[in-house]
Each structure stands twice: as C-alpha cells, then as structure tokens.
Amino acid sequence: MENVNDGRAIHDPIAASLTRADDRVLLSHWMPPQSGIVPVIRFGKRWYSVLWALPIAFVILIAGVAVAQSLRQIPDVQGFLVRYPGAPPSAHVVISGFPLWLRVSHFLNFFFMMFIMRAGVQILADHPRLYWHRDCTPGSDWFRFQKPVPTGRVWTAKDDSVTIPGWLGIPGIRHSIGLARWWHFSVNTLWVLNGIAIYVLLFSTDQWQRIVPTTWDVFPNALSTALQYWSLNFPIDHSWTRYNSLQQLAYFTTVFIAAPTSIVTGFMQSPSLSNSSGWFGRVLNRQRARSLHFLVLWWFLLFILAHVTLVFITGARVNLNMMWGGVHDGSWRGFAVFVPLMTLVAIAWWSATPFTIRHARLVQRTGQAMVGWFKGFAEWWDPKSELTEKDISPYFWPNGTMPDSAEFETLVAGDFADYRLRVSGLVERPCDFTLADLRSMPQQEQITTHFCIQGWSGVAKWGGVPMRDILDLVRPAPEARYAVFYSLADGADGGRYYDVHRMVNMRHALTLLAIDMNGKPVSVLHGAPVRLRCENELGFKMVKWVTAIEFVSDFADLGAGHGGYNEDHEFYGYRMPI
Ligand SMILES: Nc1nc2c(c(=O)[nH]1)N[C@H]1C(S)=C(S)[C@@H](COP(=O)(O)O)O[C@H]1N2
Ligand SMILES: [Mo]
C-alpha cells in the first residue's frame, strides 16, 4: 500500500508542518542566554557559596605548615619519620624509566580529559542542580549554580538551563547539551581506549610497581610524606625508579578508583542501563550517579592541581625531563617537548567552542559515527518496571515547548472529545482512535523513571495502551522500519515537534501510549491527551500531545532528516538509550 511519488513516499499530511534546520548553531534560533549564580552548596537548610572553599583551603594550607613544622620537633614524630621515611623499604624499583608509551599515553590522557571535563561541565549546565534523591524535587538539591526554582509559574527544565563561558564549556551556549554530549562521549571512547592500553602496558612491564601499593606500610609512609611536604622540608625524590607512598596512593586512586568510578557513574545515568540493572540501578540511581560523577570530577581537578603544583615546585626541569623527555638528567629536553605540546593543548582548547558552533552538524555526525554503534547496542538492554507506588516522585519536572495552537485550545475546551489519534503509513489497516477508543482497550500500568537528557529524573505511574496492541490492530508492513510520532505542539524553533523510533522500541512491553499519569488523566503540561512512554530512551524521544503515528521505511525526508525535532534542531542523536 505504499504511496510513491517520484520515488518519495507520501507522508501523513502533518509531515508538511515539519521544518528543516540549519547545520550551524544560529544564536537567533537558540534559547536566549541566561546566567546562573556562583555555585552554592547546601548543608542542612543553609546554602553556602563555594567561594568559601578558597579562604578555607588557604588557611588550612598555611596553618598546616605551622602544625607540620611543630610536629616535626616532637621526638616521637621524628622517630615515626625515621621508621617510615616515605616509601616502604620493600618498594619495588622500576628499571625501565619513563618509556615512550607511558609518556604518550600520559599526554593523551591529559589531552582527552580536557575535552571530557569541559563537555561534562556543559552537560551539567543544562540542569545546574545536583541531588541525592531520584526525584529532583526543587529544594532537595545539595548543589546548584542556578537560583531556587521559581514558584507560581511553569518553569521547565529548559528554562532552568544556564549559559557558561565558551572557554569553559563546549560550546558554552545555553542548552547546548546535544553537542556537548557528542564531545563527552566521543572523547570518552578515546580516553577509555587509551586507559585500556595503559592498564595492559602497566602490567605487562614493570611500570605497575610505580603506582600499585603492595604493602599496608604505604599508609604510614604516605602520612610521613604528607608531613614532610607540609613542613616544607621535602622528601628526597626518587621518581625515576619509584614513587613515594603519597604519590603512589594518589596515582593508584586516580587510575584504579576514580577513573573506573567515573565510568560506572557515567553509565548509570543512562535510562536503558539504569532501568535494566535491577537493585544496582535503584541504589545507584541516576541522581546519585550524577552527584558522584561530579565529585569524581573534583577529585580529578584537585589531583591535577596538586600534581602539577608539585611537579613545578619540586624541580620542574628534572620532573619534566622524566615524563616528557624520558631522560633523567638536567637537560632542557623535557621543556622542549612540553612547551610545544602545551601550545597544542591551548590551540585545541581555544578552537573547540567556535568550531562546534560553526560545524555543529559535523560534530553531531562525527559523534554518531564514533559512539552511535554503542548507543544502538545499549538499546537492547531490557528496561523493567520494578518500582512501587512509594517510589513515585513528589515532583516531576515539566519540559518542552507547550502547544499554543487554536486547534489545541479547542481540543482542551472540548475535553478532547474531538481528539483523534491517526495511525497510518506502511500499515495494513490505518486507524483513527478517539480517546474513548483508547480507554476501552486493555490498559497497562507501569511505574518507571523518566530520564531527561538534561539530567533530571522523576518517577511516575503511567497508564495507557501498549504500543504492541496498536501494532496488532494496524499491522505494520514488513518494510515499516520506523514509527514517527507527530505532536500537536511545535518545537522551540518553530515547525512541528516529532520523533522517530525503531520498530524494536515499538514492540517492547513497556512502550506505552500513556493517557494516565499517577492515576489521573495526563495533564496538559505533561502531554494530554496522549504521550509516549519508551523506557529505554531519554525523555525527548517521548513525544507529548501525540496526534499521529506514521510507520515509514526511512526518515531522511522528514524535517531535516535526522530522526526527530531535537535531532534536527539541537543536534541530538536519534537512538538515545544513553
Ligand atoms: N511535543 C513535545 N514533546 C516533548 C517535548 C517537547 O518539547 N515537545 N519535550 C520532551 C522532553 S525534552 C522531555 S524531558 C519530556 C518531558 O516530559 P514531562 O513534561 O512530562 O516531564 O517530554 C518530551 N516530549
Ligand atoms: Mo528532556
């Protein structure tokens, strides 16, 4: 029954209301800038500026010197320092120096982390609040760089996003999470590959002995080293052959604890992984994972700060020679490698944001090429509905662009009596459903977590008609590879909101045309009369105010051809289970 005209499929008439989109970020089409506030942290009921950390750290550092110096006058402490000079006597000695692979992977690690951290901060700026509870109820955040949530008006998650400087985030612009995520995930892939190479090479050479403690004595020795540094009477450096215990613990923590934690807490923010990993997904819920992910970022930042400071104050030339020149002497070889490479880092740093704004579509396509396969793979993780009524969130952020057409107003005024859901395209039996038709079909209920791309989550009980039952009625043809959901509302940049799903998503038991939310008809704010639930994808794929579903064999000729409104206009990917 395919209608073909000049080789182009004829679509549901509503497809004519889709718009094309520019391949660049056009600021005039984007959300207007909005600044956040200096980050604040909540202790109990009170909020404190993070800027307090600066004087506090300064006082601790200075007072620490006085305390450490006077401690070193005490005979028992002196005895302790003799007994634990800074490294266990059994510490293995590395004889291979700083081989090329180590120097290269060290540089790449730093280079990649620069992009990862900047893009990560950009992602955070899209929902500039952190929580420990899954529900993201306003006021329950423990960290934010945005004002309290305004009351007395609709305040969507998009309204809440903030602009950050372009030198800090990639690309800095408000609500540019689509692009930031391509950077974050693509470079993560490179960083993980580099990390795997580091793990393998560490343990297939003697280099692991630098950073893996082999005796509990590492702890008193680390304390001893800390005391020596803090009293400004630095321990003798043997870094060419072995690290002191403080270095060893810091490096071990960074490589073997912080890095894996950042990976696990990153993945656990994904709907498909979180929803399919049972108790683990509930204990390490998205907001906990997100908060921990952020704390790991701080570990990395403080580590880099301390590491670089010590490299420079404990003999910059010799230290740089080791890790950058691979030699243990007083030459300038380390500098000669370090300075050009840092220039490269600086150039890359300054060009990432303007490049991303100008070549947004390229960033999207490159990201898709690099990690799209993995996202596709993650769609197979099977989401389950294992939450109970008591998990339902007291607050569920609204999001998106509300319908403002006269057509919609009329439908609302008539209590959706005139609403029709049109299901057409490559199907044997195109059907129209009234709301009453949908209500008369067998209803399914599920209590699930919603994962918005911006970072918030919320649990609700959804009721409605499983997509599988709709498929049974309309019987998609074998050529039908995708289902297109058209909304009654336009998107933020004009043109109709729509999104495309693969057929596997449509056959999943938890894919639902939701007409009830928490036991009541879905409100207009949350997508009345019908909104999609597809529990292995991010929130933007769950079209609200659905008016038509069309089965197609390809989506290249719809809108700008990227598989949905946010895919076209905000450079998201169309398979987004992560
Ligand atoms: N028609 C339409 N549907 C939409 C959106 C939109 O802007 N327009 N926003 C999406 C996004 S980004 C999210 S997170 C969810 C939000 O659903 P909620 O308002 O019920 O929380 O709806 C999705 N569906
Ligand atoms: Mo979203």
Coordinates of C-alpha atoms and ligand atoms in Angstrom, one line a residue:
M1 CA 0.0 0.0 0.0
E2 CA 3.0 2.3 -0.3
N3 CA 2.1 5.6 -2.0
V4 CA 5.1 6.6 -4.0
N5 CA 5.5 9.8 -5.9
D6 CA 8.8 10.5 -7.7
G7 CA 10.4 7.9 -5.5
R8 CA 9.5 9.9 -2.4
A9 CA 7.0 8.4 0.0
I10 CA 3.8 10.5 0.5
H11 CA 3.5 11.1 4.2
D12 CA 0.8 11.8 6.6
P13 CA -0.3 15.4 5.8
I14 CA 1.1 16.6 9.1
A15 CA 4.6 15.9 7.8
A16 CA 4.3 19.1 5.8
S17 CA 4.5 21.0 9.1
L18 CA 8.0 19.8 9.9
T19 CA 10.8 22.2 9.2
R20 CA 14.3 22.0 8.0
A21 CA 17.1 23.1 10.3
D22 CA 20.4 24.9 10.0
D23 CA 23.6 22.9 10.2
R24 CA 25.2 25.5 12.4
V25 CA 24.2 26.8 15.8
L26 CA 22.3 30.0 14.9
L27 CA 22.1 32.1 18.1
S28 CA 19.0 33.8 16.8
H29 CA 17.2 30.4 16.8
W30 CA 18.5 29.4 20.1
M31 CA 17.3 30.0 23.7
P32 CA 18.4 33.4 24.9
P33 CA 21.4 33.4 27.2
Q34 CA 20.7 33.2 30.9
S35 CA 23.4 33.4 33.5
G36 CA 23.5 31.2 36.6
I37 CA 24.8 32.1 40.0
V38 CA 28.1 31.4 41.8
P39 CA 27.8 27.7 42.8
V40 CA 26.3 27.1 46.2
I41 CA 26.3 24.0 48.4
R42 CA 23.6 23.2 50.9
F43 CA 24.5 22.0 54.4
G44 CA 21.3 21.3 56.3
K45 CA 18.9 24.1 55.4
R46 CA 21.5 26.7 54.6
W47 CA 23.3 27.4 51.3
Y48 CA 26.9 28.4 51.2
S49 CA 28.9 29.8 48.3
V50 CA 31.7 27.5 47.1
L51 CA 34.0 30.6 47.1
W52 CA 34.3 29.9 50.9
A53 CA 36.5 27.0 49.9
L54 CA 39.3 29.4 48.8
P55 CA 40.0 31.1 52.1
I56 CA 39.4 27.9 54.0
A57 CA 41.9 26.0 51.8
F58 CA 44.3 28.9 52.2
V59 CA 44.1 28.8 56.0
I60 CA 44.4 25.0 56.1
L61 CA 47.5 25.1 53.9
I62 CA 49.2 27.8 55.9
A63 CA 48.1 26.5 59.3
G64 CA 49.1 23.1 58.1
V65 CA 52.7 24.3 57.5
A66 CA 52.9 25.6 61.1
V67 CA 51.4 22.4 62.5
A68 CA 53.6 20.1 60.5
Q69 CA 56.7 22.1 61.4
S70 CA 56.0 22.0 65.1
L71 CA 55.0 18.3 64.9
R72 CA 58.5 17.6 63.4
Q73 CA 60.0 18.9 66.6
I74 CA 58.4 16.1 68.7
P75 CA 60.8 13.2 69.2
D76 CA 58.1 10.6 68.7
V77 CA 57.2 12.1 65.3
Q78 CA 60.9 12.2 64.4
G79 CA 61.1 8.5 65.3
F80 CA 58.0 7.9 63.1
L81 CA 59.6 9.7 60.2
V82 CA 62.7 7.6 60.5
R83 CA 60.7 4.4 60.7
Y84 CA 58.5 5.4 57.8
P85 CA 60.7 7.6 55.6
G86 CA 58.2 7.9 52.8
A87 CA 58.3 4.6 50.9
P88 CA 58.3 1.1 52.2
P89 CA 61.8 -0.4 52.0
S90 CA 60.3 -3.3 50.1
A91 CA 59.1 -0.9 47.4
H92 CA 59.9 -2.3 44.0
V93 CA 62.3 -0.4 41.9
V94 CA 61.3 0.3 38.3
I95 CA 64.2 0.0 35.9
S96 CA 62.6 0.9 32.6
G97 CA 62.5 4.7 33.4
F98 CA 59.7 6.5 31.5
P99 CA 59.2 4.7 28.3
L100 CA 57.7 6.3 25.2
W101 CA 54.3 4.6 25.6
L102 CA 54.0 5.9 29.1
R103 CA 54.8 9.5 28.0
V104 CA 52.5 9.4 25.1
S105 CA 49.6 7.8 27.0
H106 CA 50.1 10.3 29.8
F107 CA 49.8 13.2 27.4
L108 CA 46.8 11.7 25.6
N109 CA 45.1 11.1 28.9
F110 CA 45.5 14.8 29.8
F111 CA 44.5 16.0 26.3
F112 CA 41.3 13.9 26.3
M113 CA 40.4 14.8 29.8
M114 CA 40.5 18.5 28.9
F115 CA 37.6 17.9 26.5
I116 CA 35.8 15.5 28.7
M117 CA 35.7 17.8 31.7
R118 CA 34.7 20.8 29.7
A119 CA 31.9 19.0 27.9
G120 CA 30.9 17.5 31.3
V121 CA 30.5 20.9 32.8
Q122 CA 28.5 21.9 29.8
I123 CA 26.2 18.9 30.3
L124 CA 25.8 19.9 34.0
A125 CA 24.8 23.5 33.0
D126 CA 21.8 22.1 31.3
H127 CA 20.3 21.2 34.7
P128 CA 22.6 23.1 37.0
R129 CA 21.5 21.2 40.2
L130 CA 22.6 18.0 41.9
Y131 CA 20.6 15.8 44.2
W132 CA 20.9 12.5 46.1
H133 CA 17.3 11.5 45.6
R134 CA 15.9 10.2 42.3
D135 CA 13.1 12.7 42.2
C136 CA 14.8 16.1 41.8
T137 CA 12.2 17.9 43.9
P138 CA 13.0 21.7 44.0
G139 CA 14.7 22.5 47.3
S140 CA 16.1 18.9 47.7
D141 CA 19.2 19.8 45.6
W142 CA 22.5 19.9 47.5
F143 CA 24.4 21.8 44.9
R144 CA 23.3 24.3 42.3
F145 CA 24.5 27.2 40.2
Q146 CA 21.1 28.4 39.5
K147 CA 18.6 30.3 41.6
P148 CA 15.9 28.5 43.5
V149 CA 13.1 27.2 41.3
P150 CA 10.6 30.0 40.8
T151 CA 7.1 29.3 42.0
G152 CA 3.8 30.5 40.7
R153 CA 4.6 29.9 37.1
V154 CA 5.5 27.0 34.8
W155 CA 9.3 26.6 35.0
T156 CA 10.5 23.9 32.6
A157 CA 13.9 22.2 32.9
K158 CA 14.9 24.0 29.7
D159 CA 14.0 27.3 31.4
D160 CA 16.4 26.3 34.2
S161 CA 19.4 25.8 31.9
V162 CA 22.2 28.3 32.1
T163 CA 24.9 29.8 29.8
I164 CA 28.5 29.2 30.8
P165 CA 31.6 30.8 29.3
G166 CA 32.7 29.3 25.9
W167 CA 36.3 28.8 27.2
L168 CA 35.0 26.7 30.0
G169 CA 32.2 24.6 28.5
I170 CA 32.0 23.2 25.0
P171 CA 30.3 25.2 23.4
G172 CA 29.2 27.4 26.4
I173 CA 25.9 28.3 24.8
R174 CA 22.8 27.7 26.9
H175 CA 21.1 24.3 26.4
S176 CA 23.8 23.0 24.0
I177 CA 23.8 19.6 25.7
G178 CA 23.3 17.8 22.4
L179 CA 26.7 19.0 21.1
A180 CA 28.4 18.7 24.5
R181 CA 27.3 15.1 24.7
W182 CA 28.9 14.2 21.4
W183 CA 32.2 15.7 22.7
H184 CA 31.9 14.0 26.0
F185 CA 31.1 10.5 24.7
S186 CA 33.4 10.5 21.7
V187 CA 36.4 11.7 23.6
N188 CA 35.4 9.3 26.4
T189 CA 35.7 6.5 23.9
L190 CA 39.3 7.6 23.1
W191 CA 40.1 8.1 26.7
V192 CA 38.8 4.6 27.6
L193 CA 40.8 3.0 24.8
N194 CA 43.9 4.9 26.0
G195 CA 43.1 3.7 29.5
I196 CA 42.9 0.1 28.4
A197 CA 46.2 0.4 26.7
I198 CA 47.7 2.0 29.9
Y199 CA 46.3 -0.9 32.1
V200 CA 47.7 -3.5 29.7
L201 CA 51.1 -1.9 29.4
L202 CA 51.4 -1.1 33.1
F203 CA 51.0 -4.8 33.9
S204 CA 53.0 -6.2 31.1
T205 CA 56.0 -4.1 32.1
D206 CA 57.5 -3.2 35.5
Q207 CA 55.7 0.1 35.4
W208 CA 52.7 -1.0 37.6
Q209 CA 55.1 -1.1 40.5
R210 CA 55.2 2.7 40.5
I211 CA 51.5 3.1 41.3
V212 CA 50.2 -0.1 42.9
P213 CA 51.0 -0.4 46.6
T214 CA 52.0 -3.9 47.7
T215 CA 52.1 -3.4 51.5
W216 CA 49.9 -1.8 54.1
D217 CA 53.0 0.2 55.1
V218 CA 52.1 2.5 52.2
F219 CA 49.7 4.3 54.6
P220 CA 52.1 5.4 57.4
N221 CA 54.6 6.2 54.7
A222 CA 52.1 8.4 52.9
L223 CA 51.3 10.1 56.1
S224 CA 55.1 10.7 56.6
T225 CA 55.4 12.1 53.1
A226 CA 52.5 14.4 53.6
L227 CA 54.1 15.7 56.8
Q228 CA 57.4 16.2 55.0
Y229 CA 55.8 18.2 52.2
W230 CA 53.6 20.2 54.5
S231 CA 56.5 21.2 56.8
L232 CA 58.1 22.4 53.5
N233 CA 61.0 20.1 54.1
F234 CA 60.5 18.0 51.0
P235 CA 61.4 14.3 50.9
I236 CA 64.2 13.3 48.5
D237 CA 62.8 12.5 45.1
H238 CA 63.4 9.0 43.6
S239 CA 60.7 9.3 41.0
W240 CA 62.9 7.9 38.2
T241 CA 62.8 4.5 39.9
R242 CA 59.9 4.6 42.4
Y243 CA 57.3 6.9 43.8
N244 CA 56.9 7.8 47.4
S245 CA 53.9 6.4 49.2
L246 CA 51.8 9.6 48.9
Q247 CA 52.4 9.7 45.1
Q248 CA 51.6 6.0 44.9
L249 CA 48.3 6.3 46.8
A250 CA 47.3 9.4 44.8
Y251 CA 48.1 7.8 41.5
F252 CA 46.6 4.5 42.4
T253 CA 43.4 6.2 43.5
T254 CA 43.2 8.2 40.3
V255 CA 43.9 5.4 37.9
F256 CA 42.2 2.5 39.6
I257 CA 39.4 4.1 41.7
A258 CA 38.5 7.5 40.3
A259 CA 38.7 6.5 36.6
P260 CA 36.5 3.4 36.9
T261 CA 34.1 5.2 39.2
S262 CA 33.7 7.9 36.6
I263 CA 32.9 5.3 34.0
V264 CA 30.4 3.4 36.1
T265 CA 28.6 6.6 37.4
G266 CA 28.5 7.9 33.9
F267 CA 26.8 4.8 32.5
M268 CA 24.4 4.6 35.4
Q269 CA 22.8 7.8 34.3
S270 CA 21.5 6.1 31.2
P271 CA 17.9 5.1 31.1
S272 CA 18.4 1.7 29.4
L273 CA 21.3 0.7 31.8
S274 CA 19.7 2.1 34.9
N275 CA 16.3 0.5 34.2
S276 CA 17.8 -2.8 33.3
S277 CA 20.3 -3.3 36.1
G278 CA 17.8 -4.2 38.9
W279 CA 18.8 -3.3 42.5
F280 CA 22.0 -1.7 41.4
G281 CA 20.2 0.8 39.2
R282 CA 17.9 1.6 42.2
V283 CA 20.7 2.0 44.7
L284 CA 23.0 3.9 42.3
N285 CA 20.0 5.8 40.9
R286 CA 20.6 8.5 38.3
Q287 CA 20.9 11.4 40.7
R288 CA 23.4 9.6 43.0
A289 CA 25.4 8.5 40.0
R290 CA 25.3 12.1 38.7
S291 CA 26.4 13.6 42.1
L292 CA 29.2 11.0 42.4
H293 CA 30.2 11.6 38.8
F294 CA 30.6 15.3 39.7
L295 CA 32.6 14.5 42.9
V296 CA 35.0 12.4 40.8
L297 CA 35.4 15.4 38.6
W298 CA 36.6 17.3 41.7
W299 CA 38.9 14.5 42.6
F300 CA 40.5 14.8 39.1
L301 CA 40.7 18.6 39.3
L302 CA 42.3 18.6 42.7
F303 CA 44.6 15.8 41.7
I304 CA 45.7 17.8 38.6
L305 CA 46.2 20.9 40.7
A306 CA 48.3 19.2 43.4
H307 CA 50.2 17.1 40.8
V308 CA 51.1 20.0 38.6
T309 CA 52.0 22.2 41.5
L310 CA 54.3 19.6 43.0
V311 CA 55.9 18.9 39.5
F312 CA 56.8 22.5 39.3
I313 CA 57.9 23.2 42.9
T314 CA 59.9 20.1 43.4
G315 CA 62.2 20.6 40.4
A316 CA 60.4 21.4 37.2
R317 CA 63.3 20.7 34.9
V318 CA 64.1 17.3 36.2
N319 CA 60.5 16.3 36.6
L320 CA 59.6 17.4 33.1
N321 CA 62.6 15.6 31.7
M322 CA 61.2 12.3 33.1
M323 CA 57.6 12.4 32.0
W324 CA 58.1 14.5 28.8
G325 CA 61.6 13.8 27.7
G326 CA 62.1 10.3 29.0
V327 CA 65.5 11.2 30.4
H328 CA 66.8 11.6 33.9
D329 CA 69.2 14.5 33.7
G330 CA 69.4 18.3 33.9
S331 CA 68.9 19.0 30.2
W332 CA 66.1 21.0 28.6
R333 CA 64.7 18.1 26.7
G334 CA 61.5 17.8 28.8
F335 CA 60.8 21.5 28.2
A336 CA 61.4 21.1 24.5
V337 CA 58.6 18.6 24.3
F338 CA 56.4 20.0 27.0
V339 CA 56.1 23.6 25.6
P340 CA 55.0 22.7 22.1
L341 CA 52.6 20.1 23.3
M342 CA 51.0 22.6 25.8
T343 CA 50.7 25.0 22.9
L344 CA 48.8 22.4 21.0
V345 CA 46.6 21.9 24.0
A346 CA 46.0 25.7 24.2
I347 CA 45.1 25.8 20.5
A348 CA 42.7 22.9 20.8
W349 CA 41.2 24.5 23.9
W350 CA 40.5 27.8 22.2
S351 CA 39.2 26.3 19.0
A352 CA 36.8 23.7 20.4
T353 CA 33.9 26.1 21.1
P354 CA 34.0 28.2 17.9
F355 CA 34.5 25.0 15.8
T356 CA 31.5 23.4 17.5
I357 CA 29.2 26.4 16.9
R358 CA 30.2 26.6 13.2
H359 CA 30.2 22.9 12.4
A360 CA 27.5 21.7 14.7
R361 CA 26.2 19.1 12.2
L362 CA 29.7 17.8 11.7
V363 CA 30.1 17.3 15.5
Q364 CA 26.8 15.5 15.5
R365 CA 27.8 13.2 12.6
T366 CA 31.2 12.5 14.0
G367 CA 29.8 11.7 17.4
Q368 CA 27.2 9.4 15.8
A369 CA 30.0 7.7 13.8
M370 CA 32.1 7.2 16.9
V371 CA 29.5 6.2 19.5
G372 CA 26.3 5.6 17.6
W373 CA 27.0 1.9 17.4
F374 CA 27.4 1.6 21.1
K375 CA 24.1 3.5 21.7
G376 CA 22.4 1.2 19.3
F377 CA 23.8 -1.7 21.2
A378 CA 22.6 -0.2 24.5
E379 CA 19.0 -0.2 23.2
W380 CA 19.0 -3.9 23.7
W381 CA 19.3 -3.6 27.4
D382 CA 15.9 -4.5 28.6
P383 CA 14.2 -2.0 30.8
K384 CA 12.0 -3.3 33.5
S385 CA 9.3 -1.6 35.7
E386 CA 10.3 -2.7 39.2
L387 CA 9.4 0.4 41.2
T388 CA 6.4 0.7 43.5
E389 CA 3.9 3.4 44.4
K390 CA 6.1 4.6 47.2
D391 CA 8.8 5.4 44.7
I392 CA 6.6 7.9 42.8
S393 CA 8.2 11.3 42.9
P394 CA 6.5 14.1 44.7
Y395 CA 7.6 16.4 41.9
F396 CA 8.1 15.7 38.2
W397 CA 9.8 18.5 36.2
P398 CA 7.8 19.6 33.2
N399 CA 9.8 20.1 30.0
G400 CA 9.5 21.1 26.4
T401 CA 7.6 23.6 24.3
M402 CA 3.9 23.8 25.1
P403 CA 1.2 23.6 22.4
D404 CA -0.2 27.1 21.7
S405 CA -2.4 26.5 18.7
A406 CA -6.1 27.3 18.5
E407 CA -6.6 23.7 17.4
F408 CA -5.2 22.5 20.7
E409 CA -7.2 25.1 22.7
T410 CA -10.4 23.8 21.1
L411 CA -9.5 20.2 21.9
V412 CA -8.8 21.1 25.5
A413 CA -12.1 23.1 25.7
G414 CA -14.0 20.0 24.5
D415 CA -12.2 17.7 26.9
F416 CA -10.6 16.0 24.0
A417 CA -13.9 14.6 22.7
D418 CA -12.8 15.6 19.2
Y419 CA -9.3 14.2 19.6
R420 CA -8.3 11.6 17.0
L421 CA -5.0 9.7 17.0
R422 CA -4.2 8.9 13.4
V423 CA -2.1 5.8 12.8
S424 CA -1.1 5.4 9.2
G425 CA 1.8 4.9 6.8
L426 CA 3.2 1.4 6.0
V427 CA 0.4 -0.5 7.7
E428 CA -2.3 -2.9 6.5
R429 CA -5.1 -1.1 8.4
P430 CA -4.7 2.6 9.0
C431 CA -6.8 3.5 12.0
D432 CA -8.1 6.6 13.8
F433 CA -8.6 6.3 17.6
T434 CA -10.7 8.6 19.8
L435 CA -9.7 8.9 23.4
A436 CA -12.7 6.7 24.3
D437 CA -11.4 4.1 21.9
L438 CA -8.1 4.1 23.6
R439 CA -9.7 4.0 27.1
S440 CA -11.8 1.0 26.0
M441 CA -8.7 -1.0 25.1
P442 CA -6.9 -3.1 27.7
Q443 CA -4.9 -0.7 29.9
Q444 CA -1.4 -1.3 31.2
E445 CA 0.2 0.4 34.2
Q446 CA 3.9 0.9 34.9
I447 CA 5.9 2.8 37.5
T448 CA 9.1 3.9 35.8
T449 CA 11.8 6.6 36.0
H450 CA 11.9 9.3 33.4
F451 CA 15.4 10.3 32.3
C452 CA 15.6 13.7 30.7
I453 CA 18.7 14.3 28.6
Q454 CA 19.3 17.4 30.7
G455 CA 20.0 15.4 33.8
W456 CA 16.9 15.4 35.9
S457 CA 14.8 12.3 36.6
G458 CA 11.4 11.5 38.1
V459 CA 9.2 8.5 38.8
A460 CA 5.6 8.3 37.8
K461 CA 2.9 5.7 37.3
W462 CA 1.8 5.7 33.7
G463 CA -1.3 4.1 32.4
G464 CA -2.5 3.6 28.9
V465 CA -2.4 1.4 25.8
P466 CA 0.7 -0.7 25.0
M467 CA 2.1 0.1 21.5
R468 CA 2.1 -3.6 20.9
D469 CA -1.7 -3.7 20.9
I470 CA -1.7 -0.8 18.4
L471 CA 0.7 -2.8 16.2
D472 CA -1.7 -5.8 16.4
L473 CA -4.5 -3.6 15.2
V474 CA -2.8 -1.7 12.4
R475 CA -0.4 -4.5 11.3
P476 CA 2.7 -2.7 10.1
A477 CA 4.1 -3.9 6.7
P478 CA 7.4 -5.7 6.7
E479 CA 9.0 -2.6 5.1
A480 CA 8.0 -0.5 8.1
R481 CA 11.3 0.1 9.9
Y482 CA 10.4 3.2 12.0
A483 CA 7.5 4.8 13.8
V484 CA 7.2 8.6 13.5
F485 CA 5.3 10.3 16.4
Y486 CA 3.9 13.7 15.5
S487 CA 2.9 16.2 18.1
L488 CA 0.1 18.8 18.3
A489 CA 2.8 21.2 19.5
D490 CA 5.5 22.9 17.7
G491 CA 9.1 22.7 18.8
A492 CA 11.1 25.6 20.3
D493 CA 12.4 26.8 17.0
G494 CA 9.1 26.6 15.1
G495 CA 7.9 23.7 13.0
R496 CA 6.2 20.6 14.4
Y497 CA 7.7 18.5 17.2
Y498 CA 8.2 14.9 16.1
D499 CA 10.4 12.0 16.9
V500 CA 11.3 8.7 15.2
H501 CA 11.7 5.3 16.9
R502 CA 12.9 2.0 15.6
M503 CA 10.4 -0.9 15.5
V504 CA 12.1 -2.8 18.3
N505 CA 11.2 0.0 20.6
M506 CA 7.6 -0.2 19.5
R507 CA 7.4 -3.9 20.3
H508 CA 8.8 -3.5 23.8
A509 CA 6.4 -4.4 26.5
L510 CA 6.9 -1.1 28.3
T511 CA 6.3 1.1 25.3
L512 CA 3.0 2.8 26.1
L513 CA 0.7 5.4 24.7
A514 CA 0.1 7.0 28.1
I515 CA -3.2 8.6 28.9
D516 CA -3.0 8.5 32.7
M517 CA -0.2 9.8 35.0
N518 CA -0.3 8.8 38.7
G519 CA -3.9 7.6 38.5
K520 CA -5.3 10.7 36.8
P521 CA -5.6 11.7 33.1
V522 CA -2.2 13.1 31.9
S523 CA -2.3 16.9 32.4
V524 CA -1.8 19.3 29.6
L525 CA 1.6 20.2 31.0
H526 CA 2.7 16.5 30.8
G527 CA 1.3 15.7 27.3
A528 CA -2.5 15.4 27.3
P529 CA -4.3 13.6 26.0
V530 CA -1.7 11.1 24.8
R531 CA 2.0 11.0 25.3
L532 CA 4.5 8.3 24.6
R533 CA 6.5 6.3 27.1
C534 CA 9.5 4.4 25.8
E535 CA 11.5 3.4 28.9
N536 CA 14.9 2.6 27.3
E537 CA 15.3 6.1 25.8
L538 CA 15.8 9.6 27.0
G539 CA 12.8 11.9 27.7
F540 CA 12.9 13.9 24.5
K541 CA 12.0 10.8 22.5
M542 CA 8.8 10.5 24.3
V543 CA 6.6 12.8 22.3
K544 CA 3.9 14.7 24.2
W545 CA 0.5 15.7 22.8
V546 CA 0.7 12.9 20.2
T547 CA -1.7 13.4 17.3
A548 CA -0.4 11.0 14.7
I549 CA 1.8 7.9 14.3
E550 CA 3.2 7.0 10.9
F551 CA 5.1 3.9 10.0
V552 CA 7.8 4.6 7.5
S553 CA 10.8 2.8 5.9
D554 CA 13.1 5.8 6.2
F555 CA 13.1 9.2 7.8
A556 CA 15.7 11.0 5.7
D557 CA 12.9 13.0 4.0
L558 CA 11.2 14.1 7.3
G559 CA 12.2 17.5 8.7
A560 CA 15.9 17.9 8.4
G561 CA 16.2 14.2 8.2
H562 CA 17.9 13.4 11.5
G563 CA 15.1 11.4 13.1
G564 CA 13.3 14.0 15.2
Y565 CA 12.9 17.6 16.2
N566 CA 15.8 17.8 18.7
E567 CA 17.9 15.7 16.4
D568 CA 17.3 18.2 13.6
H569 CA 17.4 21.4 15.6
E570 CA 19.5 20.6 18.7
F571 CA 21.9 18.1 17.2
Y572 CA 20.8 15.2 19.4
G573 CA 21.2 11.5 18.3
Y574 CA 18.1 9.6 17.4
R575 CA 19.0 6.5 19.3
M576 CA 19.5 7.7 22.8
P577 CA 19.4 4.9 25.4
I578 CA 22.5 6.5 27.0
Ligands
LIG1 N1 5.7 17.6 21.7 C1 6.8 17.7 22.6 N2 7.1 16.5 23.3 C2 8.1 16.5 24.1 C3 8.9 17.7 24.3 C4 8.6 18.8 23.6 O1 9.2 19.9 23.7 N3 7.5 18.8 22.7 N4 9.9 17.6 25.2 C5 10.5 16.3 25.5 C6 11.4 16.3 26.7 S1 12.9 17.0 26.4 C7 11.1 15.7 27.8 S2 12.3 15.5 29.0 C8 9.8 15.2 28.1 C9 9.2 15.9 29.3 O2 8.0 15.3 29.7 P1 7.3 15.9 31.0 O3 7.0 17.3 30.7 O4 6.1 15.1 31.3 O5 8.3 15.9 32.1 O6 8.9 15.4 27.0 C10 9.4 15.3 25.8 N5 8.3 15.4 24.8
MO2 MO 14.3 16.3 28.1

